[in-house]
Short mmCIF file of N, CA and C in Angstrom, two decimals:
data_model
loop_
_atom_site.label_atom_id
_atom_site.label_comp_id
_atom_site.label_asym_id
_atom_site.label_seq_id
_atom_site.Cartn_x
_atom_site.Cartn_y
_atom_site.Cartn_z
N GLU Q 482 0.87 -1.14 -0.01
CA GLU Q 482 0.30 -0.15 0.09
C GLU Q 482 0.96 1.07 -0.07
N ALA Q 483 0.31 2.31 -0.73
CA ALA Q 483 1.05 3.61 -0.90
C ALA Q 483 1.18 4.20 0.38
N THR Q 484 2.12 4.86 0.86
CA THR Q 484 2.27 5.58 2.15
C THR Q 484 2.95 7.17 1.49
N GLY Q 485 2.88 7.77 2.63
CA GLY Q 485 3.13 9.52 2.07
C GLY Q 485 3.28 10.25 3.21
N GLU Q 486 3.77 11.16 2.87
CA GLU Q 486 4.11 12.27 4.07
C GLU Q 486 3.25 13.47 3.25
N ALA Q 487 2.39 14.07 3.73
CA ALA Q 487 1.51 14.99 3.31
C ALA Q 487 1.84 16.49 3.81
N ASN Q 488 1.67 17.64 2.89
CA ASN Q 488 1.97 18.71 3.09
C ASN Q 488 0.79 19.46 3.02
N LEU Q 489 -0.08 19.72 4.00
CA LEU Q 489 -1.45 20.21 3.78
C LEU Q 489 -1.65 21.65 3.81
N GLU Q 490 -0.26 22.51 3.33
CA GLU Q 490 -0.65 23.68 2.66
C GLU Q 490 -1.14 23.88 1.54
N ALA Q 491 -1.25 25.25 0.92
CA ALA Q 491 -2.13 25.12 -0.36
C ALA Q 491 -1.29 24.51 -1.71
N SER Q 492 -0.13 24.40 -1.62
CA SER Q 492 0.74 23.87 -2.86
C SER Q 492 0.40 22.56 -3.03
N PRO Q 493 0.18 22.27 -4.57
CA PRO Q 493 -0.03 20.95 -4.98
C PRO Q 493 1.41 20.05 -4.57
N GLN Q 494 0.97 18.57 -4.38
CA GLN Q 494 2.00 17.65 -4.22
C GLN Q 494 2.60 16.97 -5.60
N PRO Q 495 4.12 16.76 -5.49
CA PRO Q 495 4.53 16.50 -6.88
C PRO Q 495 3.76 15.13 -7.39
N LYS Q 496 3.40 14.91 -8.84
CA LYS Q 496 2.87 13.78 -9.49
C LYS Q 496 3.33 12.28 -8.72
N GLY Q 497 2.50 11.55 -8.79
CA GLY Q 497 3.13 10.26 -8.23
C GLY Q 497 2.98 10.08 -6.77
N ARG Q 498 3.03 11.14 -6.09
CA ARG Q 498 3.12 10.91 -4.53
C ARG Q 498 1.67 11.01 -4.41
N PRO Q 499 1.19 10.12 -2.99
CA PRO Q 499 0.20 10.03 -2.76
C PRO Q 499 -0.48 11.36 -2.06
N GLU Q 500 -1.60 11.27 -2.04
CA GLU Q 500 -2.04 12.50 -1.32
C GLU Q 500 -3.33 12.21 -0.36
N MET Q 501 -3.61 13.07 0.79
CA MET Q 501 -4.43 12.93 1.76
C MET Q 501 -5.81 13.00 1.07
N LYS Q 502 -7.04 12.41 1.27
CA LYS Q 502 -8.31 12.75 0.83
C LYS Q 502 -9.03 13.45 1.72
N PRO Q 503 -9.37 15.04 1.75
CA PRO Q 503 -10.09 15.63 2.47
C PRO Q 503 -11.64 14.98 2.51
N LEU Q 504 -12.16 15.99 3.23
CA LEU Q 504 -13.75 15.82 3.27
C LEU Q 504 -14.46 16.49 1.90
N ASN Q 505 -15.37 15.94 1.32
CA ASN Q 505 -15.97 16.55 0.14
C ASN Q 505 -16.64 17.80 0.77
N LYS Q 506 -16.86 19.01 -0.39
CA LYS Q 506 -17.83 19.99 0.14
C LYS Q 506 -18.83 19.76 0.86
N THR Q 507 -19.61 19.04 0.68
CA THR Q 507 -21.01 18.75 1.20
C THR Q 507 -20.80 18.49 2.84
N ALA Q 508 -19.87 17.57 3.25
CA ALA Q 508 -19.19 16.82 4.19
C ALA Q 508 -18.42 17.74 5.15
N GLN Q 509 -17.76 18.74 4.67
CA GLN Q 509 -17.18 19.89 5.29
C GLN Q 509 -18.07 20.72 5.65
N ALA Q 510 -19.05 21.08 4.93
CA ALA Q 510 -19.95 21.86 5.35
C ALA Q 510 -20.79 21.36 6.72
N VAL Q 511 -21.26 20.23 6.67
CA VAL Q 511 -21.75 19.65 7.83
C VAL Q 511 -20.47 19.64 9.37
N PHE Q 512 -19.49 19.15 8.94
CA PHE Q 512 -18.49 19.37 9.95
C PHE Q 512 -18.31 20.39 10.57
N ASN Q 513 -18.11 21.93 9.48
CA ASN Q 513 -18.03 23.19 10.12
C ASN Q 513 -19.16 23.48 11.28
N LYS Q 514 -20.69 23.17 10.47
CA LYS Q 514 -21.62 23.33 11.49
C LYS Q 514 -21.56 22.58 12.78
N LEU Q 515 -21.28 21.57 12.73
CA LEU Q 515 -21.06 20.87 14.06
C LEU Q 515 -19.78 21.41 15.00
N PHE Q 516 -18.87 21.78 14.67
CA PHE Q 516 -17.74 22.04 15.17
C PHE Q 516 -17.71 23.69 15.55
N ASP Q 517 -18.86 24.35 14.77
CA ASP Q 517 -18.88 25.89 14.99
C ASP Q 517 -18.66 26.51 16.20
N GLY Q 518 -17.63 27.25 16.55
CA GLY Q 518 -17.03 27.86 17.68
C GLY Q 518 -16.30 26.88 18.53
N MET Q 519 -16.03 26.01 18.09
CA MET Q 519 -15.12 24.89 19.10
C MET Q 519 -13.64 24.99 18.49
N THR Q 520 -12.87 25.65 19.13
CA THR Q 520 -11.46 26.23 19.01
C THR Q 520 -10.44 25.62 19.93
N LYS Q 521 -10.51 25.25 20.50
CA LYS Q 521 -9.48 24.73 21.64
C LYS Q 521 -9.29 23.20 22.24
N VAL Q 522 -8.74 22.69 22.48
CA VAL Q 522 -8.92 21.04 23.01
C VAL Q 522 -9.45 21.29 24.22
N GLY Q 523 -10.33 20.52 24.33
CA GLY Q 523 -11.23 20.15 25.22
C GLY Q 523 -12.84 20.72 25.02
N ASP Q 524 -13.03 21.67 24.06
CA ASP Q 524 -14.14 21.90 23.55
C ASP Q 524 -14.98 20.63 23.23
N HIS Q 525 -16.05 20.57 23.71
CA HIS Q 525 -17.05 19.42 23.29
C HIS Q 525 -18.46 19.80 23.32
N ARG Q 526 -19.23 19.15 22.70
CA ARG Q 526 -20.86 19.40 22.66
C ARG Q 526 -21.27 17.80 21.96
N ILE Q 527 -22.58 17.56 22.50
CA ILE Q 527 -23.57 16.47 22.17
C ILE Q 527 -24.61 17.23 21.25
N VAL Q 528 -24.61 16.77 20.23
CA VAL Q 528 -25.74 16.97 19.14
C VAL Q 528 -26.90 15.79 19.13
N ASP Q 529 -27.95 16.03 19.57
CA ASP Q 529 -28.92 15.02 19.66
C ASP Q 529 -30.43 15.75 19.65
N ALA Q 530 -30.73 15.30 18.48
CA ALA Q 530 -32.36 15.66 18.08
C ALA Q 530 -33.35 15.08 18.80
N GLU Q 531 -33.11 14.16 19.51
CA GLU Q 531 -34.00 13.01 19.90
C GLU Q 531 -35.02 12.67 19.20
N ARG Q 532 -34.50 12.19 18.26
CA ARG Q 532 -35.33 11.61 17.10
C ARG Q 532 -35.04 9.74 17.24
N GLY Q 533 -34.68 9.34 18.06
CA GLY Q 533 -34.33 7.81 18.22
C GLY Q 533 -33.18 7.67 17.44
N PHE Q 534 -32.21 8.40 17.10
CA PHE Q 534 -30.93 8.09 16.65
C PHE Q 534 -30.02 8.51 17.39
N MET Q 535 -29.01 7.84 17.29
CA MET Q 535 -27.78 7.99 18.23
C MET Q 535 -27.40 9.41 18.24
N ALA Q 536 -27.19 9.90 19.47
CA ALA Q 536 -26.39 11.39 19.55
C ALA Q 536 -25.15 11.30 18.92
N ALA Q 537 -24.73 12.62 18.24
CA ALA Q 537 -23.04 12.54 17.89
C ALA Q 537 -22.34 13.33 19.17
N TYR Q 538 -21.27 12.71 19.33
CA TYR Q 538 -20.34 13.45 20.59
C TYR Q 538 -19.07 13.97 19.86
N LEU Q 539 -19.24 15.39 19.82
CA LEU Q 539 -18.06 15.83 19.06
C LEU Q 539 -17.00 16.54 20.04
N GLU Q 540 -15.76 16.22 20.01
CA GLU Q 540 -14.80 17.15 20.75
C GLU Q 540 -13.68 17.35 20.06
N ILE Q 541 -12.80 18.70 20.27
CA ILE Q 541 -11.29 18.76 19.96
C ILE Q 541 -10.37 17.89 21.03
N VAL Q 542 -9.95 17.11 20.27
CA VAL Q 542 -8.97 16.11 21.35
C VAL Q 542 -7.61 16.07 21.29
N GLY Q 543 -7.14 17.14 20.45
CA GLY Q 543 -5.84 17.42 20.59
C GLY Q 543 -5.39 18.80 19.60
N ARG Q 544 -3.92 19.00 19.88
CA ARG Q 544 -3.39 19.95 19.07
C ARG Q 544 -1.94 19.42 18.93
N GLU Q 545 -1.90 19.72 17.34
CA GLU Q 545 -0.18 19.08 16.96
C GLU Q 545 0.26 20.25 16.21
N ARG Q 546 1.77 20.22 16.05
CA ARG Q 546 2.13 21.05 15.23
C ARG Q 546 2.70 20.38 13.98
N LEU Q 547 2.24 21.01 12.88
CA LEU Q 547 2.36 20.41 11.52
C LEU Q 547 3.14 21.34 10.96
N GLY Q 548 4.44 20.90 10.68
CA GLY Q 548 5.34 22.00 9.64
C GLY Q 548 5.59 23.03 10.64
N GLU Q 549 5.22 24.41 10.02
CA GLU Q 549 5.26 25.60 10.92
C GLU Q 549 3.91 25.97 11.48
N HIS Q 550 2.94 25.10 11.49
CA HIS Q 550 1.46 25.61 12.13
C HIS Q 550 0.96 24.68 13.16
N ASP Q 551 0.17 24.98 13.93
CA ASP Q 551 -0.65 24.14 14.80
C ASP Q 551 -1.89 23.87 14.19
N VAL Q 552 -2.46 22.80 14.37
CA VAL Q 552 -3.52 22.08 13.73
C VAL Q 552 -4.15 21.44 14.95
N LEU Q 553 -5.54 21.24 14.97
CA LEU Q 553 -6.49 20.63 15.57
C LEU Q 553 -7.17 19.14 15.16
N ILE Q 554 -6.99 18.29 16.34
CA ILE Q 554 -7.41 16.99 15.80
C ILE Q 554 -8.77 17.04 16.68
N ALA Q 555 -9.79 16.56 15.76
CA ALA Q 555 -11.46 16.57 16.14
C ALA Q 555 -11.70 15.03 16.18
N SER Q 556 -12.88 14.63 16.94
CA SER Q 556 -13.22 13.66 16.97
C SER Q 556 -14.88 13.67 16.96
N ILE Q 557 -15.48 12.82 16.48
CA ILE Q 557 -16.86 12.37 15.96
C ILE Q 557 -17.13 11.02 16.51
N ALA Q 558 -18.29 10.90 17.21
CA ALA Q 558 -18.38 9.61 17.80
C ALA Q 558 -19.91 9.45 17.88
N HIS Q 559 -20.34 8.07 17.64
CA HIS Q 559 -21.67 7.61 18.44
C HIS Q 559 -21.46 6.60 19.77
N TYR Q 560 -21.96 6.66 20.58
CA TYR Q 560 -21.65 5.56 21.66
C TYR Q 560 -22.87 4.79 21.99
N TYR Q 561 -22.65 3.55 22.33
CA TYR Q 561 -23.79 2.36 22.94
C TYR Q 561 -23.01 2.24 24.29
N VAL Q 562 -23.99 1.85 25.12
CA VAL Q 562 -23.47 0.98 26.60
C VAL Q 562 -23.46 -0.50 26.42
N GLN Q 563 -22.31 -1.10 27.11
CA GLN Q 563 -22.38 -2.70 27.00
C GLN Q 563 -21.41 -2.86 28.46
N ASN Q 564 -22.09 -3.66 28.93
CA ASN Q 564 -21.47 -4.00 30.37
C ASN Q 564 -21.10 -2.65 31.15
N SER Q 565 -21.93 -1.59 31.30
CA SER Q 565 -21.69 -0.47 31.62
C SER Q 565 -20.28 0.26 31.30
N ASP Q 566 -20.03 -0.04 29.84
CA ASP Q 566 -18.99 0.67 29.30
C ASP Q 566 -19.27 1.15 28.03
N LEU Q 567 -18.90 2.45 27.86
CA LEU Q 567 -19.13 3.26 26.41
C LEU Q 567 -18.23 2.83 25.29
N VAL Q 568 -18.82 2.42 24.35
CA VAL Q 568 -18.16 1.87 23.13
C VAL Q 568 -18.48 2.71 21.92
N GLN Q 569 -17.50 2.82 21.33
CA GLN Q 569 -17.88 3.70 20.08
C GLN Q 569 -18.23 2.84 18.95
N ASP Q 570 -19.55 3.66 18.20
CA ASP Q 570 -20.34 2.81 16.85
C ASP Q 570 -20.54 3.91 16.18
N PRO Q 571 -19.61 4.70 15.23
CA PRO Q 571 -17.85 4.35 15.51
C PRO Q 571 -17.61 5.64 15.96
N GLU Q 572 -16.03 5.64 15.97
CA GLU Q 572 -15.51 6.95 16.31
C GLU Q 572 -14.50 7.57 15.11
N CYS Q 573 -14.65 8.67 14.56
CA CYS Q 573 -13.37 8.89 13.43
C CYS Q 573 -12.94 10.35 14.29
N THR Q 574 -11.55 10.30 13.98
CA THR Q 574 -10.78 11.45 14.16
C THR Q 574 -10.43 12.15 13.31
N PHE Q 575 -10.19 13.45 12.68
CA PHE Q 575 -10.12 14.57 11.94
C PHE Q 575 -8.87 15.25 12.22
N LEU Q 576 -7.89 15.63 11.26
CA LEU Q 576 -7.14 16.92 11.34
C LEU Q 576 -7.69 17.79 10.56
N ILE Q 577 -7.82 19.21 11.69
CA ILE Q 577 -8.80 20.38 10.89
C ILE Q 577 -7.52 21.09 10.23
N GLY Q 578 -7.45 21.26 9.19
CA GLY Q 578 -6.48 22.14 8.40
C GLY Q 578 -6.74 23.52 8.87
N ARG Q 579 -5.75 24.50 8.98
CA ARG Q 579 -5.88 25.85 9.51
C ARG Q 579 -5.89 26.83 8.38
N VAL Q 580 -5.84 26.17 7.06
CA VAL Q 580 -5.81 27.23 5.80
C VAL Q 580 -7.05 27.35 5.53
N GLU Q 581 -7.61 28.76 5.27
CA GLU Q 581 -8.97 29.12 4.78
C GLU Q 581 -9.02 28.78 3.23
N PRO Q 582 -10.20 28.05 2.90
CA PRO Q 582 -11.39 27.86 3.68
C PRO Q 582 -10.40 26.31 4.59
N ILE Q 583 -11.72 26.25 5.94
CA ILE Q 583 -11.07 25.12 6.42
C ILE Q 583 -11.29 23.94 5.80
N THR Q 584 -10.09 22.86 5.71
CA THR Q 584 -10.53 21.62 5.37
C THR Q 584 -9.90 20.84 6.23
N CYS Q 585 -10.69 19.62 6.58
CA CYS Q 585 -10.38 18.53 7.44
C CYS Q 585 -10.08 17.34 6.57
N PHE Q 586 -9.28 16.52 7.28
CA PHE Q 586 -8.59 15.19 6.45
C PHE Q 586 -8.98 14.15 7.81
N PRO Q 587 -9.72 13.05 7.11
CA PRO Q 587 -10.13 12.23 8.43
C PRO Q 587 -8.71 11.15 8.37
N LEU Q 588 -8.66 10.85 9.96
CA LEU Q 588 -7.42 10.16 10.13
C LEU Q 588 -7.50 8.50 10.80
N SER Q 589 -8.70 8.66 11.48
CA SER Q 589 -8.72 7.03 12.00
C SER Q 589 -10.24 6.83 11.87
N PHE Q 590 -10.50 5.60 12.15
CA PHE Q 590 -11.61 4.65 12.52
C PHE Q 590 -11.88 3.89 13.33
N TYR Q 591 -12.47 4.00 14.31
CA TYR Q 591 -12.68 3.10 15.40
C TYR Q 591 -14.11 2.34 15.69
N GLN Q 592 -14.09 1.23 15.76
CA GLN Q 592 -15.44 0.46 16.12
C GLN Q 592 -15.57 -0.52 17.24
N GLY Q 593 -15.97 0.04 18.58
CA GLY Q 593 -16.06 -0.81 19.58
C GLY Q 593 -14.83 -1.53 19.89
N GLY Q 594 -13.78 -1.25 19.84
CA GLY Q 594 -12.67 -2.06 20.12
C GLY Q 594 -12.26 -3.26 19.16
N VAL Q 595 -13.19 -3.41 18.11
CA VAL Q 595 -12.94 -4.45 17.27
C VAL Q 595 -12.33 -4.11 16.04
N ILE Q 596 -12.43 -2.69 15.52
CA ILE Q 596 -11.62 -2.17 14.56
C ILE Q 596 -11.07 -1.16 15.09
N ASN Q 597 -9.69 -0.92 14.89
CA ASN Q 597 -8.78 0.06 15.07
C ASN Q 597 -7.96 0.59 13.79
N GLN Q 598 -8.60 1.58 13.02
CA GLN Q 598 -7.90 1.86 11.72
C GLN Q 598 -7.06 3.17 11.95
N GLU Q 599 -5.84 3.24 12.36
CA GLU Q 599 -5.14 4.66 12.09
C GLU Q 599 -4.76 4.91 10.85
N ALA Q 600 -5.12 5.60 9.93
CA ALA Q 600 -4.47 5.80 8.28
C ALA Q 600 -3.39 7.11 8.58
N ALA Q 601 -3.46 7.72 9.48
CA ALA Q 601 -2.49 8.70 9.49
C ALA Q 601 -2.17 9.51 10.80
N ARG Q 602 -1.02 9.87 10.98
CA ARG Q 602 -0.41 10.45 12.34
C ARG Q 602 0.62 11.31 12.01
N ILE Q 603 0.68 12.31 13.37
CA ILE Q 603 1.65 13.28 12.81
C ILE Q 603 2.81 12.68 13.59
N ILE Q 604 4.14 12.84 12.99
CA ILE Q 604 5.26 12.47 13.67
C ILE Q 604 6.27 13.59 13.28
N ASP Q 605 6.75 14.22 14.45
CA ASP Q 605 8.01 14.92 14.39
C ASP Q 605 7.53 16.48 13.56
N GLY Q 606 6.52 16.79 13.49
CA GLY Q 606 5.70 17.93 12.64
C GLY Q 606 5.31 17.54 11.15
N SER Q 607 5.51 16.47 10.72
CA SER Q 607 5.04 15.95 9.46
C SER Q 607 3.88 14.77 9.61
N ILE Q 608 2.83 14.69 8.69
CA ILE Q 608 2.20 13.67 8.88
C ILE Q 608 2.28 12.48 8.02
N GLN Q 609 2.20 11.33 8.39
CA GLN Q 609 2.63 9.86 7.98
C GLN Q 609 1.36 9.59 7.60
N PHE Q 610 0.82 8.88 6.43
CA PHE Q 610 -0.20 8.30 6.37
C PHE Q 610 -0.18 7.19 5.29
N LYS Q 611 -1.22 6.08 5.75
CA LYS Q 611 -1.40 4.83 4.50
C LYS Q 611 -2.45 5.71 3.40
N ALA Q 612 -2.22 6.00 2.23
CA ALA Q 612 -2.86 6.49 1.51
C ALA Q 612 -4.29 6.10 1.04
N LYS Q 613 -4.25 4.31 1.10
CA LYS Q 613 -5.62 3.63 0.29
C LYS Q 613 -6.34 3.69 1.80
N LEU Q 614 -6.20 3.57 2.90
CA LEU Q 614 -6.62 3.57 4.10
C LEU Q 614 -7.54 4.79 4.43
N GLN Q 615 -6.38 5.84 4.19
CA GLN Q 615 -7.26 6.99 4.51
C GLN Q 615 -7.96 7.50 3.73
N GLN Q 616 -8.01 6.99 2.32
CA GLN Q 616 -9.17 7.74 1.06
C GLN Q 616 -10.49 6.66 1.81
N GLU Q 617 -10.29 5.60 2.07
CA GLU Q 617 -11.49 4.63 2.32
C GLU Q 617 -11.70 5.22 3.51
N ILE Q 618 -11.23 5.80 4.62
CA ILE Q 618 -11.85 6.42 5.83
C ILE Q 618 -12.76 7.61 5.54
N ALA Q 619 -11.94 8.46 4.44
CA ALA Q 619 -12.59 9.82 4.03
C ALA Q 619 -13.73 9.39 3.49
N THR Q 620 -13.84 8.45 2.31
CA THR Q 620 -15.07 8.31 1.82
C THR Q 620 -16.22 8.13 2.81
N PHE Q 621 -15.99 6.95 3.88
CA PHE Q 621 -16.96 6.58 4.79
C PHE Q 621 -17.47 8.06 5.69
N CYS Q 622 -16.50 8.63 5.67
CA CYS Q 622 -16.85 10.16 6.58
C CYS Q 622 -17.76 10.77 5.91
N ASN Q 623 -17.84 11.26 4.63
CA ASN Q 623 -18.41 11.73 3.67
C ASN Q 623 -19.74 10.96 3.59
N SER Q 624 -19.86 9.90 3.63
CA SER Q 624 -21.44 9.54 3.69
C SER Q 624 -22.06 9.69 5.44
N TRP Q 625 -21.29 9.28 6.11
CA TRP Q 625 -21.56 9.47 7.81
C TRP Q 625 -22.05 10.91 8.05
N LEU Q 626 -21.28 11.72 7.83
CA LEU Q 626 -21.64 13.14 7.95
C LEU Q 626 -23.03 13.66 7.39
N LEU Q 627 -23.45 12.97 6.33
CA LEU Q 627 -24.60 13.24 5.70
C LEU Q 627 -25.67 12.41 6.41
N ASN Q 628 -25.06 11.79 6.81
CA ASN Q 628 -26.42 10.95 7.89
C ASN Q 628 -26.62 11.81 9.18
N ILE Q 629 -25.15 12.23 9.47
CA ILE Q 629 -25.60 12.72 10.92
C ILE Q 629 -26.41 14.03 10.66
N LYS Q 630 -26.35 14.79 9.52
CA LYS Q 630 -27.05 15.88 9.02
C LYS Q 630 -28.47 15.46 9.04
N GLU Q 631 -28.85 14.63 8.49
CA GLU Q 631 -30.33 14.20 8.22
C GLU Q 631 -30.80 13.64 9.74
N GLN Q 632 -30.08 12.96 10.35
CA GLN Q 632 -30.62 12.23 11.65
C GLN Q 632 -30.59 13.51 12.77
N GLN Q 633 -29.95 14.21 12.49
CA GLN Q 633 -30.02 15.56 13.70
C GLN Q 633 -30.84 16.67 13.35
N ASP Q 634 -31.35 16.66 12.04
CA ASP Q 634 -32.11 18.04 11.76
C ASP Q 634 -31.16 19.22 11.50
N LEU Q 635 -29.92 18.92 10.88
CA LEU Q 635 -28.95 20.07 10.84
C LEU Q 635 -29.19 21.07 9.53
#
């Protein structure tokens, strides 16, 4: 599988080098609405329209140095209770790019301790990623965010 090191600034990457896949425009708009006003680690909210669907749990879970810029890491999750424990169903993390317009890149997918897929991580100020896995997670997140929008009347 192709791996790469991404530069998330505005410049294009050289041909043949894998690129990280951002959220599409529609999913990005939903993400922006969900995380509106959340700007620092620890900011969180629960979005629940109480229509019988699972609530969406949102949190800014980290701040990382990427090149010369600080970026935020966000989490979106659904949870259920099993044996008195909260279990992700699922949880995905996202790198929030600081270039306007805001662009988010899905990083990981977790499903109840059974599936733990980390497609990208920041190491020593650069992002290392598995291109195919990151693209698969981004495709899932594009659909998932549309589902959240519909379920939560956003």
